[in-house]
Every structure is written in C-alpha cells, then in structure tokens.
Amino acid sequence: MSSVEPNVGLARDEMAQRVAADIPDGAYVNLGIGIPELITKFVPEGREFIYHTENGLLGMGPSPEEGQGEPELINAGKRQVTALPGAAYFHHADSFAMIRGGHIDLCVLGALQVSEGGDLANWSTGAPDAIPAVGGAMDLVAGVKLVYVITQHCTKKGEPKLIESCTYPLTGTGVVNRIYTDLAVIDVTPEGFQVFELSPGVDFDYVQERTGAKLLDRSHSTDS
Amino acid sequence: MSSVEPNVGLARDEMAQRVAADIPDGAYVNLGIGIPELITKFVPEGREFIYHTENGLLGMGPSPEEGQGEPELINAGKRQVTALPGAAYFHHADSFAMIRGGHIDLCVLGALQVSEGGDLANWSTGAPDAIPAVGGAMDLVAGVKLVYVITQHCTKKGEPKLIESCTYPLTGTGVVNRIYTDLAVIDVTPEGFQVFELSPGVDFDYVQERTGAKLLDRSHSTDS
Amino acid sequence: MIDKTVESLTVAVGGITDGATVMVGGFGEAGSPIELIHALIDHGAQGLTVINNNTGSGEVGLAALIKAGCVAKMICSYPRSMNSTVFPDLYRSGKIELELVPQGTLAERIRAGGAGIPGFYTPASVGTPLAQGKEQRTFDGTDYVLEHGLRADFALIKGKCADRYGNVVYNKTARNFSPLMATAAGTTVVQVAEIVPAGDMDPEVVITPGIFVQRIVLVPNPAHESDLVRKGVSYP
Amino acid sequence: MIDKTVESLTVAVGGITDGATVMVGGFGEAGSPIELIHALIDHGAQGLTVINNNTGSGEVGLAALIKAGCVAKMICSYPRSMNSTVFPDLYRSGKIELELVPQGTLAERIRAGGAGIPGFYTPASVGTPLAQGKEQRTFDGTDYVLEHGLRADFALIKGKCADRYGNVVYNKTARNFSPLMATAAGTTVVQVAEIVPAGDMDPEVVITPGIFVQRIVLVPNPAHESDLVRKGVSYP
C-alpha cells in the first residue's frame, strides 16, 4: 500500500476545522485525547458548543494563559483547561451518566482502525508488551449519540486505517458514524464506507487506493 | 386474647425515651412516620444523634417554631422540620444509597405485625379496599444495619402484634432486630422472641399472654 | 446563543401528547411544579402515565391533574395522602392504574434510566408481594430482585434558580426526585423562581447541569400546595 | 460531640492491614491525596489492592506506593502515564496484577458498591476483549454486560474543605472519583486543606455528606504531583 504523499489532503488543523463545521449550534460535545482536542480552536461564526470532559466538567474552555493554570482544573487528557461561564463540575458517576445515558450529542475520537461495519479500535494494538489502557473510550462509543472519528487516513507506515475488519482489539462494534481524515469525509453506512466529501485536490481513486475496504461514492448510494 | 389494661406499661413518650436510651452517640438514625418521630424529643445526656430523613436531608432538627416553617423543608412524613448545623441536602438516589448501602446505623419503624423470625409487616393490611402505599419501608429494612420496631404490644382490639407468622403482606423477611413495646423490650433471636427487659410493673407471664408466639426469657437464653 | 428559557408555561408544556409518560418532580408539596402541572391540565393531554412519589393533595397540582382525568396510570411509592380522596376514589372504582414501587427503587430506577443502565439488582422488596413476578438472583448469599431503568417523554420539575444553559439549583428538601427525573426524560422542563445571567452560578454548586434540561420557564412566585389546599382551591 | 478529625496523617491511615483493598481518589494529579499516600507508604501495609483511575506519575504519590512494592493489584482504567515507568516496569515483569475496567464502568461499580447494588448492566465493552468472561444480556434489543459493585476496606481521598461531621466539598475537577469512593469504603479518610466550624458549610453545597466519612485530617498546603515530578522528587 502506497503512503500518503506530503502536501496532499488536509493538515491536522484543517481536519479539525472541517469537523467543527459539522457540529450544530448548542451541541454537547466530548473530544478524545490528541487530534480531537484541536477542534476546540474552531467555532464557526454564530455557534456555541458546550464541551464535556469526562473527568467532571461541562462547559470546558480553552487552555489557560501561561502560568494561569490550576493543577486541579484539567481535562480527560490531564491537560490544564478553563471553565466557561455556565460551567458545572460533577463526579465521575454523574459524568458517565451523561455519556452512557445518551445525553452527549457527539464525540470525536482518534482511531487506530475503523472497519466498514463501524467497529472502532483505538485503545490497544494488542502488542504483547503494551500496557493496556482504555480510559473512557468504551463508554463513549456505547453511549454518545453520534461517534465521529478524526484520523490520518493511513498510518505513518502508509497502511490503511479504514479496513474491512479490525485486527486490533475493539473499542466497540458498529459504533462509528463518520470519519474525518486528511483525504476525505467518509460515512459508515449499512452498505459500508461511503465517501461524503473529498479533500481539495484529492480524487476518489486516490482515496480508494489508500483504503482497505471498498468505498462507495456518494453518488452510488444516491443511484441505488 | 385479652386486651392490654390502661395504665399498665409505658406511655408512648416513655417508649420513645426507652428507644433513645439505646441509641449510641454519633449514630445515623432514620425514624419512621408516627410513634418513631417521638424519639427526636429524647437525646440522652452527652450524646449526639444525626437524623436522616429519606426525602433528602441528613442533620434533621426538630419541628420549627409556629409560623417559622418552610413548605420545602419537610421530613418523610411531610411535616415541616429544621436543618441543624452540619446538615446536608441531597437527592433521592443519594438518600437511598445511604439506606441501601448500609450507611444508616439504625432505623426505628412502626409495625402492624412482627413475626418471631423477624419478618415485618407495616405497610398494608391487605384489605381489598385499601390503597397500597409502601414508601421507603422496604428499602429501609433491606439496607439499614439495625432495624428496631416501636409499637404498642397489641392492637387497639387487643390482638397480639408479635406473632409466629405474619398474616399481613410483608415489608421484609428476617429484618427486625429488636422490638420496643409498652410492655417490654424484646429481641428477635435465632431462637425466636426473647424478652430483654420488662416494663416497670409488668411481669413475664403478662407479656406472654399478650404475645402470639412463645417468648424466651432472657435468663433462658443465658442458661442454654 | 444557547438560551433554553421559554416565554410561557403554555410553551413549556407544549408537545406533550396523549399517552405520554411524564415524570413530575416533588415529594409531597416540596418541589411540586404546581404551575407546570396546571399548564398541563390546560394543555389537555389524556391517557398519561405519571411518575411521582405520591398522588397529590387537595384538588390542586398533581391531584387536580388526576381529577381532570388526564392520568391513566400512576407509578409511585406512596399514593395516600391525608388531604386527598382524588386518587383513592378513582383507584377503587378501577379508573386509574397503579404501579407501586418502593421509594428507593423508584429513585434508583429513574437514575438508571437517565444513566443508560437498563437493569440493576436491589434487595428491597425481596420476600414481599412487590417482588412477585420479578426475577430474583443471589449475590454473595443475599437475594436481590432485578429492577429496570425508567424513562419518560417529559419531566416537569421545579427548581429555585437557573441560567440560560439550563443549570439548576434547588431549595432544601424540594430537591428530592427532580435532579434524577431531569436526567431520565426526553424533554425536561423546569420552572424556576429566578433566572440568573450565565456565569453567576458557581459551577461547584450546580445540582442539575444544563445538559439535562431542555426548557426553563420563569415562575417568580410559585404557589405552595398546602396554602392552596388550606384555602380550598380547586383547579381549574 | 461528634468530631471526626484526627490529629495526624499517621493516625489517619492507621488500621490499613496487609492485603487490604484501598480506593485512592484522584484523576491524574487532580484530587490525588499525596500526603495520605505517603503516610500509607510509611505505614508499610503490603499486598494491597488499589483502585484508582490511573497508576500515578513520577515517583511520588500513587507511583511511589507502587514502587515501594506495597501494591499487589491495580484496578484501573488507564494505567499509562507520560511521566512514569513504575507501573509499566512492574507489570511487564509480572510483579503486579492489573484489572482493566472502562472508566465509566469503574465509576459506576464504585457507586453501586456504595449504594448497596451488587450488580448492574452496562453497554460499555460489549463486543470487546474487556467483555470476555462477563455475563451478557439483551434488553430491548441491545446487548449489555453484567458488572458488579466494588467496595474497599479504606478510601483515601482529598477534599478542599470539611467540618467535624465529615461533610466535604471538593475543588473543581479534583472531585472526580472521590465522592463515589467515600460511599464505598468501610473507612473513608479525607485530607482537606481547611476545616470549618459546623454550620459554616451551606447544606445545599455539601458534596459528600458526613455519613460517608470516618476520618478527617488537616493538610493545609497539599503538594501538587506535577510540581514534585518536575522537581524530580522521589518518595520516600
């Protein structure tokens, strides 16, 4: 499998901005650790998002100014954050009641692999030497209304992350709704992966070559 | 079955005071509706009890002065109460977590019937026309560490309330630890009812005659 | 801008359809959203399943809703009142259904419904008529019954104060079931005596975070049920 | 007079025996009761089962407890840290056991343990390796796993402020697991930066009611884990 060429597709910030564009006004959103955190930088004009961090804060704001942070005001990635007007603190059982109970509208997670059936693997490569660590990912995919993935289309070695069937241990089965990569926005449909949008300068075949499962073009679905 | 004569045994306030004498310092206590509420009038010298009311208050104080009450500060019997220094409000799930989780040291409930096996019936006579209403009684007997009953020894018609086997619908099975009546303090033991203490001027046979199950004298147990 | 406040009680109860399940906050009169209940009577939805610890008193609030014939079924723990014959009369004549649930089980079922937990085990009611027909299971030598999470289409609750995000605090023992019900309904409607600007409420003291609330309506001077009952008020 | 305050950290951790199960509050460094953990290291109990979301960082606090060889087993959701090799090294060499639990399941198991609920169903982990060996059940067409309540002999937690009754409030996201753990331990020990007279704490804002707390110890200026790690501190 060929690797993705540099300067093709979206940069990480652009990917994050693309996700932000799809988040509706007033949505309650949980962001995974890593690339998803970049999304907080982008709020489309006229919209207000409320960020939930599962360690116990609704109304999470941006990182504090240098030197203004507090060790006991952090996010799920254990980075210092702020609390916006209208925020609320709560304990972990209440926080995961929000998640498991279907109160969070949307979460955006990173991925190691996504299958065409919407299975997600994002917590372990299953390597014998790895320290298994799952955090709240399994709760999020089981409870949040919409599960979006943001990820590079391929691994650093150029292997596809969007595949027919995950080989790594699963986080959840049939849980992913949409995938945002540097190359495309791809929906998980009952028929499999369906390209919703191609990144500027990227064509369908280019994405298909870098994907380990059959891609449906949006128009295919419209025809059927 | 003969009825209990007036002026024999303890008055209601004396019964309540007798129960209070057995509550250890610092105990967390839940009181049922009715006679149990009288117990709040008696706090033995040098002790502090913390009253829990299952509608969401720990640190319940006495009734407010006339005209000083608040419609939204009430106890489980829906009577206006006060909150003492060190009190806390909480919602119903947290309140019953205290009960079910074994955090309340002691509850004192009224009874329609108690069996020699410690079964309690205190919520329904099973009459076809009755409106069944259970409240928190089943949660209390299932979760509180010690369940005490305070009751007249016999019904108004003179029928025994302490019997071999309850005929009314049960609140819980094998849950009662001790019974305080106008005539005696009686423990529920693996061998059955055992008289712990007779009220002044009351003898064992008098109590036995008014009880629908065999009573063990305290000394019997000591002998065995 | 996120603003969950609505302009009237009529709008607040809008969309409650015939046959809906409605959780109503309050324990006795403490926390009873009387004004929302009266708006629901005016709204006119029929055949409701109502979840509340009690069945109201006098002929106002919840008792009035039942008297108006809007309620097909009550789910509660204590449907008796010193001051009301509304529910007992209908129940005895077979005109209203009752699901009797121990109080702590009722609270936990609502919490479970809101927390995405379909079932849990509790020791309450084991060996009693209320355990009949329920699945039993033994853990560590003790018997428990399986109870199911409870959800509703709407929750009508009363808070003390809110902001435009729907963050709510309550007043003393008026808190009772309301924070639980807020989590377990498709649409949670809260009447409050005060609405403060966003940021005025300390994030440490919020009891119901706004995520659980869909509509906030201002009722500056809510009636007390006991006052209305004493005055012999009957709604409508 | 009820007074749960104890005079020293040594007294606060007294009675923790070898092989005990100990819940330790905190998520990362937020809410980590470092001073209590260090007192536990000095106390010297061995073969502990420790419940915490993580496994500590650097060589202070929880990581130091693990490094000191006191911990036989960790129950946690995320035993990785940017700043610690203590747990990974012991785990890879087979010297410490790990029970990995999804974070929300861990929180709910602790709550259930404290609330007298022996088991509940959750959708988290269904279809994954963490559901292996767990009983599954379908409710309304969705699959769930049965999870069990979790209790401990001791809970060591950090609050912001307490009174002599043991009522506790927390600081921001330092709240996390602590109010749950307080309910689920035989003996709950809380270190706080401030102790106020009874009656000074508003009953509306108490997060952990005193009934869940057995010992309070004053630690006026608690260390921050990240400060200690940055300075390269290693305890003891």
XYZ file of N, CA, C and O in Angstrom, chain B residues 25-26 28 48 50 58 85-90 93 97-98 100-101 103-104, chain D residues 1-2 4 114-117 164-165 167 183 199 203-204 206 209-212:
152
model
N -24.008 7.166 70.850
C -23.552 8.504 70.475
C -23.049 8.486 69.025
O -22.356 7.568 68.608
N -23.421 9.510 68.280
C -22.912 9.647 66.913
C -23.635 8.802 65.888
O -23.226 8.767 64.729
N -26.172 7.430 63.090
C -27.014 7.942 61.998
C -28.315 7.166 62.033
O -28.308 5.936 61.918
N -25.000 12.724 70.769
C -25.488 13.474 69.607
C -25.920 12.456 68.556
O -25.130 11.597 68.169
N -27.567 11.852 64.667
C -27.783 12.550 63.403
C -28.945 11.883 62.688
O -28.883 10.698 62.339
N -29.834 15.056 55.802
C -29.085 14.481 56.914
C -28.830 15.637 57.874
O -28.405 16.717 57.442
N -26.992 22.678 62.284
C -25.629 22.930 61.782
C -24.960 21.609 61.422
O -25.083 20.630 62.173
N -24.289 21.576 60.266
C -23.669 20.331 59.807
C -24.592 19.494 58.940
O -24.242 18.384 58.543
N -25.765 20.018 58.613
C -26.719 19.284 57.774
C -26.278 19.281 56.312
O -25.400 20.056 55.906
N -26.895 18.394 55.539
C -26.665 18.349 54.089
C -27.942 17.913 53.390
O -28.656 17.039 53.888
N -28.208 18.544 52.260
C -29.322 18.142 51.389
C -28.781 17.290 50.249
O -27.646 17.480 49.802
N -29.615 16.379 49.738
C -29.214 15.539 48.608
C -30.471 15.003 47.941
O -31.566 15.104 48.498
N -31.827 9.533 45.044
C -30.962 8.374 44.761
C -29.799 8.350 45.745
O -29.408 7.285 46.232
N -29.120 5.574 48.547
C -27.792 4.940 48.566
C -27.299 4.852 50.008
O -26.677 3.869 50.406
N -27.597 5.868 50.801
C -27.243 5.816 52.223
C -27.966 4.667 52.913
O -27.398 3.977 53.753
N -29.686 1.866 51.359
C -29.431 0.550 50.762
C -27.979 0.117 50.948
O -27.672 -1.062 51.077
N -27.087 1.114 50.962
C -25.663 0.830 51.069
C -25.186 0.533 52.485
O -23.991 0.356 52.700
N -25.300 2.476 55.219
C -24.638 3.592 55.896
C -25.424 4.111 57.099
O -24.870 4.782 57.955
N -26.730 3.825 57.141
C -27.552 4.251 58.281
C -27.385 3.198 59.377
O -27.555 2.002 59.126
N -19.486 14.889 71.721
C -19.585 15.664 70.473
C -18.944 14.896 69.324
O -17.853 14.377 69.465
N -19.672 14.806 68.238
C -19.147 14.128 67.063
C -18.016 14.970 66.485
O -18.187 16.149 66.176
N -14.863 14.026 63.766
C -14.152 13.001 63.010
C -12.726 13.392 62.661
O -12.038 12.639 61.970
N -21.189 1.411 46.874
C -21.581 2.291 47.967
C -23.076 2.375 48.169
O -23.546 2.740 49.256
N -23.832 2.037 47.129
C -25.285 2.192 47.173
C -26.007 0.873 47.414
O -27.232 0.800 47.282
N -25.271 -0.197 47.736
C -25.898 -1.475 48.039
C -26.456 -2.186 46.827
O -27.376 -2.992 46.930
N -25.883 -1.892 45.669
C -26.320 -2.522 44.425
C -25.245 -3.516 43.993
O -24.141 -3.109 43.639
N -16.457 19.074 61.209
C -16.212 17.949 62.115
C -17.145 16.767 61.892
O -16.857 15.640 62.293
N -18.274 16.993 61.235
C -19.185 15.902 60.905
C -18.695 15.068 59.715
O -19.252 14.033 59.410
N -18.628 16.384 56.575
C -19.131 16.945 55.322
C -17.955 17.494 54.525
O -17.080 18.158 55.085
N -18.314 6.664 49.491
C -19.504 5.870 49.834
C -19.221 4.371 49.873
O -20.055 3.612 50.362
N -21.743 24.154 60.669
C -22.710 25.201 60.411
C -22.190 26.247 59.435
O -22.971 26.997 58.863
N -25.632 23.678 53.703
C -26.113 22.305 53.450
C -26.469 22.042 51.985
O -26.528 20.894 51.563
N -26.683 23.106 51.219
C -27.015 22.950 49.793
C -25.799 22.571 48.951
O -25.944 22.072 47.836
N -22.907 20.860 50.096
C -22.125 19.704 50.539
C -22.132 18.657 49.425
O -23.187 18.323 48.895
N -21.810 14.054 52.069
C -22.360 14.194 53.417
C -21.532 13.375 54.426
O -20.990 12.316 54.084
N -21.451 13.881 55.636
C -20.583 13.299 56.658
C -20.805 11.824 56.941
O -19.889 11.145 57.423
N -21.964 11.306 56.647
C -22.249 9.900 56.917
C -21.267 8.977 56.207
O -21.031 7.856 56.639
N -20.663 9.457 55.136
C -19.749 8.626 54.349
C -18.294 8.758 54.795
O -17.411 8.154 54.190
